[in-house]
């Protein structure tokens, strides 16, 4: 359960009121920290991640004697002090080389954590890629490819997908300009190796370029801009059930009103259901068919009588006309 703090005076009461949950939360800020020993590779990658997350990122360069899985009180202090609910901690040791710890906080306390180990041989920084870079403050497109991310059972890969999406998704946007869709971040999970080691996660960043195609729809190309990170998952700490339930609550009034008989499919198209009254099929216009015509043999006498009556009437009228003329 979350720790409840009671204010001792009016000033502390005002400060706690500012930290209360809002109906529409601000964009989450990422705080980057380093431990007492941190490799140059991790520091360079922190610079690249800071460049991707600006202006919603803060980076500290001083050394901090912190062990997240043993004692997370220091991380909670930094989170409350800087109003940052996402933390990225870098360290390096012989047992855990090039380690990056991804931390999420809720209510000023650590919610869950994930430890990743960067593979040095395949890592590439942002400066090692030539070409134009993306502008600051762009909302990236995120894609996750791999069967491990879609597992129905919660595991380390589903936790990685949740944390990574929370780190890089950016702020909420009411409308999106197509010209602003210039950055795409892809996370791909490979297959488990034969020696029993877990599958690696490959992080790639691409710049979306639109060029002329001679038609209305432009030609789209992608260019890798870095950073390129391959890492394996180490230790994890999942959130407690009660705290996770509290963190997933939605305030009243923010959910859209449900409209009857209107649904939205996976693609985003609206599907409506219309209820009609009972139809009167007696007045329904059907196609004329030979089988529906009347039987001609059943009415020969009536037709003859009609014709004879018409002829008798014409004869009498002709006789009256002759008498008048004479």
CSV table of C-alpha atoms in Angstrom, one decimal:
chain,number,residue,atom,x,y,z
A,1,UNK,CA,0.0,0.0,0.0
A,2,UNK,CA,1.0,3.6,-0.6
A,3,UNK,CA,2.4,5.5,2.4
A,4,UNK,CA,0.0,8.3,3.6
A,5,UNK,CA,1.7,11.5,4.7
A,6,UNK,CA,-0.2,13.8,7.0
A,7,UNK,CA,0.6,17.6,6.7
A,8,UNK,CA,1.9,19.2,9.9
A,9,UNK,CA,1.2,22.8,8.8
A,10,UNK,CA,-0.5,24.9,6.1
A,11,UNK,CA,2.6,25.1,4.0
A,12,UNK,CA,3.1,21.3,3.8
A,13,UNK,CA,-0.6,20.9,3.1
A,14,UNK,CA,-0.3,23.2,0.1
A,15,UNK,CA,2.7,21.3,-1.2
A,16,UNK,CA,0.9,17.9,-0.8
A,17,UNK,CA,-2.2,19.4,-2.6
A,18,UNK,CA,0.1,20.2,-5.6
A,19,UNK,CA,1.2,16.5,-5.8
A,20,UNK,CA,-2.3,15.1,-5.8
A,21,UNK,CA,-3.5,13.2,-8.9
A,22,UNK,CA,-5.0,15.3,-11.6
A,23,UNK,CA,-7.7,14.5,-14.1
A,24,UNK,CA,-5.3,15.2,-16.9
A,25,UNK,CA,-1.7,14.5,-15.8
A,26,UNK,CA,1.2,16.4,-17.2
A,27,UNK,CA,3.7,14.7,-19.5
A,28,UNK,CA,6.0,12.4,-17.6
A,29,UNK,CA,9.6,13.5,-17.1
A,30,UNK,CA,12.5,11.2,-17.3
A,31,UNK,CA,15.4,11.6,-14.8
A,32,UNK,CA,18.8,10.1,-15.8
A,33,UNK,CA,21.2,9.2,-13.0
A,34,UNK,CA,24.5,7.4,-12.8
A,35,UNK,CA,26.1,5.3,-10.1
A,36,UNK,CA,29.5,5.4,-8.6
A,37,UNK,CA,30.9,3.3,-11.4
A,38,UNK,CA,29.3,3.8,-14.9
A,39,UNK,CA,30.9,2.9,-18.2
A,40,UNK,CA,31.5,5.4,-20.9
A,41,UNK,CA,29.2,3.4,-23.2
A,42,UNK,CA,26.2,3.8,-20.9
A,43,UNK,CA,27.0,7.6,-20.4
A,44,UNK,CA,27.0,8.1,-24.2
A,45,UNK,CA,23.7,6.2,-24.5
A,46,UNK,CA,22.3,8.4,-21.7
A,47,UNK,CA,23.2,11.5,-23.8
A,48,UNK,CA,21.4,10.0,-26.8
A,49,UNK,CA,18.3,9.1,-24.8
A,50,UNK,CA,18.3,12.6,-23.3
A,51,UNK,CA,18.4,14.1,-26.8
A,52,UNK,CA,15.4,11.9,-27.8
A,53,UNK,CA,13.4,12.8,-24.7
A,54,UNK,CA,14.0,16.6,-24.6
A,55,UNK,CA,12.4,18.8,-23.3
A,56,UNK,CA,10.9,16.2,-20.9
A,57,UNK,CA,14.1,14.9,-19.5
A,58,UNK,CA,16.6,15.8,-16.8
A,59,UNK,CA,20.2,14.4,-16.6
A,60,UNK,CA,22.5,14.4,-13.6
A,61,UNK,CA,26.2,13.7,-14.1
A,62,UNK,CA,27.3,13.4,-10.5
A,63,UNK,CA,28.0,10.0,-9.0
A,64,UNK,CA,25.4,8.5,-6.7
A,65,UNK,CA,25.9,5.5,-4.4
A,66,UNK,CA,22.6,3.9,-5.2
A,67,UNK,CA,21.6,0.2,-5.4
A,68,UNK,CA,18.0,0.2,-6.8
A,69,UNK,CA,17.1,-3.4,-5.9
A,70,UNK,CA,18.6,-3.3,-2.4
A,71,UNK,CA,17.4,0.2,-1.3
A,72,UNK,CA,15.2,2.4,-3.5
A,73,UNK,CA,14.8,5.2,-1.0
A,74,UNK,CA,17.3,7.5,-2.8
A,75,UNK,CA,15.4,7.0,-6.1
A,76,UNK,CA,12.2,7.9,-4.5
A,77,UNK,CA,13.8,11.1,-3.0
A,78,UNK,CA,15.0,12.1,-6.5
A,79,UNK,CA,11.6,11.4,-8.0
A,80,UNK,CA,9.8,13.6,-5.5
A,81,UNK,CA,12.4,16.4,-5.6
A,82,UNK,CA,12.4,16.7,-9.4
A,83,UNK,CA,8.7,15.7,-10.0
A,84,UNK,CA,9.9,12.9,-12.3
A,85,UNK,CA,7.9,9.6,-12.3
A,86,UNK,CA,10.4,7.9,-14.7
A,87,UNK,CA,14.0,7.2,-13.8
A,88,UNK,CA,16.9,5.6,-15.7
A,89,UNK,CA,19.9,4.6,-13.6
A,90,UNK,CA,23.2,3.6,-15.1
A,91,UNK,CA,25.9,1.4,-13.5
A,92,UNK,CA,28.7,-1.0,-14.4
A,93,UNK,CA,30.3,-3.9,-12.6
A,94,UNK,CA,31.9,-7.2,-13.5
A,95,UNK,CA,28.8,-9.1,-12.6
A,96,UNK,CA,26.4,-6.7,-14.4
A,97,UNK,CA,28.3,-4.9,-17.2
A,98,UNK,CA,26.8,-1.9,-18.9
A,99,UNK,CA,23.7,-2.0,-16.8
A,100,UNK,CA,20.7,0.3,-17.3
A,101,UNK,CA,17.9,0.1,-14.7
A,102,UNK,CA,14.4,1.4,-15.8
A,103,UNK,CA,12.3,2.6,-12.9
A,104,UNK,CA,8.7,3.8,-12.8
A,105,UNK,CA,7.3,5.6,-9.7
A,106,UNK,CA,3.7,6.2,-8.6
A,107,UNK,CA,2.8,8.5,-5.7
A,108,UNK,CA,6.5,9.2,-5.0
A,109,UNK,CA,7.3,5.5,-4.5
A,110,UNK,CA,8.8,2.9,-6.8
A,111,UNK,CA,6.2,1.0,-8.7
A,112,UNK,CA,8.2,-1.5,-10.8
A,113,UNK,CA,11.8,-1.8,-12.1
A,114,UNK,CA,13.6,-3.6,-14.9
A,115,UNK,CA,17.4,-4.2,-15.3
A,116,UNK,CA,18.9,-4.4,-18.8
A,117,UNK,CA,22.5,-5.2,-19.9
A,118,UNK,CA,23.7,-3.5,-23.0
A,119,UNK,CA,25.7,-5.5,-25.5
A,120,UNK,CA,28.9,-3.5,-26.2
A,121,UNK,CA,29.8,-5.0,-29.6
A,122,UNK,CA,26.6,-4.0,-31.4
A,123,UNK,CA,25.9,-0.7,-29.6
A,124,UNK,CA,26.1,2.5,-31.7
A,125,UNK,CA,25.6,6.1,-30.5
A,126,UNK,CA,23.7,8.9,-32.2
A,127,UNK,CA,26.9,10.6,-33.4
A,128,UNK,CA,28.1,7.5,-35.2
A,129,UNK,CA,25.2,7.9,-37.8
A,130,UNK,CA,25.6,10.5,-40.5
A,131,UNK,CA,22.8,12.6,-41.8
A,132,UNK,CA,20.1,14.9,-40.5
A,133,UNK,CA,18.7,14.3,-37.1
A,134,UNK,CA,15.1,14.7,-35.8
A,135,UNK,CA,14.0,18.0,-34.2
A,136,UNK,CA,13.4,18.4,-30.5
A,137,UNK,CA,10.1,17.6,-29.0
A,138,UNK,CA,8.7,15.2,-31.6
A,139,UNK,CA,6.2,12.6,-30.6
A,140,UNK,CA,7.7,9.2,-31.8
A,141,UNK,CA,5.9,6.3,-33.4
A,142,UNK,CA,6.4,3.2,-31.3
A,143,UNK,CA,6.4,-0.4,-32.7
A,144,UNK,CA,6.9,-3.7,-30.9
A,145,UNK,CA,7.6,-6.8,-33.0
A,146,UNK,CA,8.0,-10.2,-31.5
A,147,UNK,CA,5.7,-12.9,-30.1
A,148,UNK,CA,7.3,-12.5,-26.6
A,149,UNK,CA,5.7,-9.0,-26.3
A,150,UNK,CA,2.2,-10.4,-27.0
A,151,UNK,CA,2.2,-13.2,-24.4
A,152,UNK,CA,-1.1,-13.6,-22.5
A,153,UNK,CA,0.8,-14.4,-19.3
A,154,UNK,CA,2.7,-11.6,-17.6
A,155,UNK,CA,6.5,-12.1,-18.0
A,156,UNK,CA,9.6,-10.0,-18.3
A,157,UNK,CA,8.9,-9.1,-22.0
A,158,UNK,CA,5.4,-7.8,-21.3
A,159,UNK,CA,6.8,-5.8,-18.5
A,160,UNK,CA,9.6,-4.5,-20.8
A,161,UNK,CA,7.0,-3.5,-23.4
A,162,UNK,CA,4.9,-1.6,-20.7
A,163,UNK,CA,8.0,0.2,-19.3
A,164,UNK,CA,9.5,1.1,-22.7
A,165,UNK,CA,6.2,2.4,-24.1
A,166,UNK,CA,5.8,4.6,-21.0
A,167,UNK,CA,9.3,6.0,-21.3
A,168,UNK,CA,9.2,6.9,-25.0
A,169,UNK,CA,5.5,7.6,-25.8
A,170,UNK,CA,5.7,11.3,-25.1
A,171,UNK,CA,2.8,13.6,-24.2
A,172,UNK,CA,-0.8,13.3,-25.3
A,173,UNK,CA,-1.8,15.1,-28.4
A,174,UNK,CA,-5.3,16.1,-29.4
A,175,UNK,CA,-4.4,16.5,-33.1
A,176,UNK,CA,-1.4,15.3,-35.1
A,177,UNK,CA,0.3,16.9,-38.0
A,178,UNK,CA,1.6,14.5,-40.6
A,179,UNK,CA,4.7,16.6,-41.1
A,180,UNK,CA,5.5,16.0,-37.4
A,181,UNK,CA,5.7,12.2,-37.8
A,182,UNK,CA,9.4,12.1,-38.3
A,183,UNK,CA,10.6,9.7,-35.6
A,184,UNK,CA,9.9,6.0,-35.3
A,185,UNK,CA,11.4,3.8,-32.5
A,186,UNK,CA,11.2,0.0,-33.0
A,187,UNK,CA,11.7,-2.7,-30.4
A,188,UNK,CA,12.2,-6.2,-31.7
A,189,UNK,CA,12.5,-9.3,-29.6
A,190,UNK,CA,14.5,-12.1,-31.1
A,191,UNK,CA,14.2,-15.8,-30.6
A,192,UNK,CA,15.6,-17.7,-27.7
A,193,UNK,CA,19.1,-19.1,-28.4
A,194,UNK,CA,19.9,-22.8,-28.4
A,195,UNK,CA,22.1,-22.5,-25.3
A,196,UNK,CA,19.1,-21.5,-23.2
A,197,UNK,CA,19.8,-17.8,-22.9
A,198,UNK,CA,16.9,-15.3,-23.1
A,199,UNK,CA,16.0,-13.5,-26.3
A,200,UNK,CA,17.6,-10.1,-26.9
A,201,UNK,CA,15.7,-6.9,-27.4
A,202,UNK,CA,16.9,-4.7,-30.3
A,203,UNK,CA,16.2,-1.0,-30.2
A,204,UNK,CA,16.3,0.9,-33.5
A,205,UNK,CA,15.5,4.6,-34.1
A,206,UNK,CA,14.5,5.7,-37.6
A,207,UNK,CA,13.9,9.0,-39.3
A,208,UNK,CA,10.8,9.1,-41.6
A,209,UNK,CA,11.5,11.0,-44.8
A,210,UNK,CA,8.8,11.9,-47.4
A,211,UNK,CA,9.9,12.5,-51.0
A,212,UNK,CA,8.2,13.4,-54.2
A,213,UNK,CA,6.7,10.6,-56.1
A,214,UNK,CA,4.9,12.3,-59.0
A,215,UNK,CA,1.5,11.5,-57.3
A,216,UNK,CA,-0.6,12.9,-54.5
A,217,UNK,CA,0.7,10.4,-52.1
A,218,UNK,CA,4.4,11.0,-51.3
A,219,UNK,CA,7.1,8.3,-51.3
A,220,UNK,CA,8.1,7.4,-47.7
A,221,UNK,CA,11.6,6.2,-46.8
A,222,UNK,CA,13.3,5.6,-43.4
A,223,UNK,CA,16.8,6.3,-42.3
A,224,UNK,CA,18.5,5.0,-39.2
A,225,UNK,CA,19.7,7.9,-37.0
A,226,UNK,CA,20.6,6.0,-33.8
A,227,UNK,CA,21.0,5.1,-31.1
A,228,UNK,CA,21.3,1.4,-31.8
A,229,UNK,CA,21.0,-0.6,-28.6
A,230,UNK,CA,20.8,-4.4,-28.1
A,231,UNK,CA,20.2,-5.5,-24.6
A,232,UNK,CA,19.2,-8.5,-22.5
A,233,UNK,CA,16.8,-8.4,-19.5
A,234,UNK,CA,18.2,-9.0,-16.0
A,235,UNK,CA,16.5,-8.6,-12.7
A,236,UNK,CA,12.9,-7.3,-12.6
A,237,UNK,CA,10.6,-6.1,-9.8
A,238,UNK,CA,6.9,-6.2,-10.6
A,239,UNK,CA,4.3,-3.9,-9.0
A,240,UNK,CA,2.2,-5.1,-6.1
A,241,UNK,CA,-1.4,-6.0,-7.0
A,242,UNK,CA,-2.9,-3.4,-4.7
A,243,UNK,CA,-0.6,-0.6,-5.8
A,244,UNK,CA,-1.0,-1.5,-9.5
A,245,UNK,CA,-4.8,-1.4,-9.1
A,246,UNK,CA,-4.5,2.1,-7.5
A,247,UNK,CA,-2.2,3.3,-10.3
A,248,UNK,CA,-4.6,2.1,-13.1
A,249,UNK,CA,-7.6,3.9,-11.7
A,250,UNK,CA,-9.2,6.5,-14.0
A,251,UNK,CA,-10.8,9.7,-12.6
A,252,UNK,CA,-14.5,10.2,-13.1
A,253,UNK,CA,-15.5,12.3,-16.0
A,254,UNK,CA,-12.5,11.6,-18.2
A,255,UNK,CA,-13.9,8.5,-19.9
A,256,UNK,CA,-15.9,9.2,-23.2
A,257,UNK,CA,-19.6,8.7,-23.0
A,258,UNK,CA,-20.8,5.4,-24.4
A,259,UNK,CA,-23.2,5.8,-27.3
A,260,UNK,CA,-25.8,3.0,-27.8
A,261,UNK,CA,-25.4,0.8,-30.8
A,262,UNK,CA,-22.1,2.4,-31.9
A,263,UNK,CA,-18.9,0.5,-31.8
A,264,UNK,CA,-15.3,1.0,-33.0
A,265,UNK,CA,-13.4,-1.9,-34.6
A,266,UNK,CA,-9.7,-2.5,-34.4
A,267,UNK,CA,-8.9,-0.3,-37.4
A,268,UNK,CA,-10.8,2.6,-35.8
A,269,UNK,CA,-13.9,2.6,-38.0
A,270,UNK,CA,-17.3,3.3,-36.5
A,271,UNK,CA,-19.9,0.5,-36.8
A,272,UNK,CA,-23.5,1.4,-36.1
A,273,UNK,CA,-26.5,-0.9,-35.5
A,274,UNK,CA,-29.9,0.3,-36.8
A,275,UNK,CA,-33.2,-1.2,-35.4
A,276,UNK,CA,-36.2,-1.1,-37.8
A,277,UNK,CA,-39.9,-1.6,-37.0
A,278,UNK,CA,-41.9,-4.5,-38.2
A,279,UNK,CA,-42.3,-4.3,-42.0
A,280,UNK,CA,-45.6,-4.8,-43.9
A,281,UNK,CA,-44.8,-7.3,-46.6
A,282,UNK,CA,-48.3,-7.3,-48.1
A,283,UNK,CA,-47.4,-4.0,-50.0
A,284,UNK,CA,-44.0,-5.2,-51.1
A,285,UNK,CA,-43.4,-4.7,-54.8
A,286,UNK,CA,-42.1,-8.0,-56.1
A,287,UNK,CA,-40.7,-8.9,-59.5
A,288,UNK,CA,-43.3,-9.8,-62.2
A,289,UNK,CA,-43.0,-13.5,-63.0
A,290,UNK,CA,-45.0,-15.8,-65.2
A,291,UNK,CA,-45.9,-17.9,-62.3
A,292,UNK,CA,-47.6,-15.0,-60.6
A,293,UNK,CA,-49.9,-14.0,-63.5
A,294,UNK,CA,-53.6,-14.9,-63.5
A,295,UNK,CA,-54.8,-18.0,-65.3
A,296,UNK,CA,-56.2,-16.9,-68.7
A,297,UNK,CA,-58.3,-20.0,-69.2
A,298,UNK,CA,-60.3,-19.3,-66.1
A,299,UNK,CA,-61.9,-16.0,-67.4
A,300,UNK,CA,-62.8,-16.5,-71.2
A,301,UNK,CA,-66.6,-16.0,-70.7
A,302,UNK,CA,-66.2,-12.7,-68.8
A,303,UNK,CA,-64.1,-11.3,-71.6
A,304,UNK,CA,-66.6,-12.3,-74.3
A,305,UNK,CA,-69.5,-10.8,-72.3
A,306,UNK,CA,-67.7,-7.5,-71.9
A,307,UNK,CA,-67.0,-7.4,-75.6
A,308,UNK,CA,-70.6,-8.2,-76.6
A,309,UNK,CA,-71.9,-5.6,-74.3
A,310,UNK,CA,-69.7,-3.0,-75.8
A,311,UNK,CA,-70.7,-3.9,-79.3
A,312,UNK,CA,-74.5,-3.7,-78.5
A,313,UNK,CA,-74.0,-0.3,-77.0
A,314,UNK,CA,-72.3,1.0,-80.1
A,315,UNK,CA,-75.1,-0.3,-82.4
A,316,UNK,CA,-77.8,1.4,-80.3
A,317,UNK,CA,-75.9,4.7,-80.4
A,318,UNK,CA,-75.5,4.5,-84.2
A,319,UNK,CA,-79.3,4.0,-84.7
A,320,UNK,CA,-80.1,7.0,-82.5
A,321,UNK,CA,-77.7,9.2,-84.5
A,322,UNK,CA,-79.3,8.2,-87.9
A,323,UNK,CA,-82.9,9.0,-86.6
A,324,UNK,CA,-81.8,12.5,-85.7
A,325,UNK,CA,-80.2,13.2,-89.0
A,326,UNK,CA,-83.4,12.1,-90.9
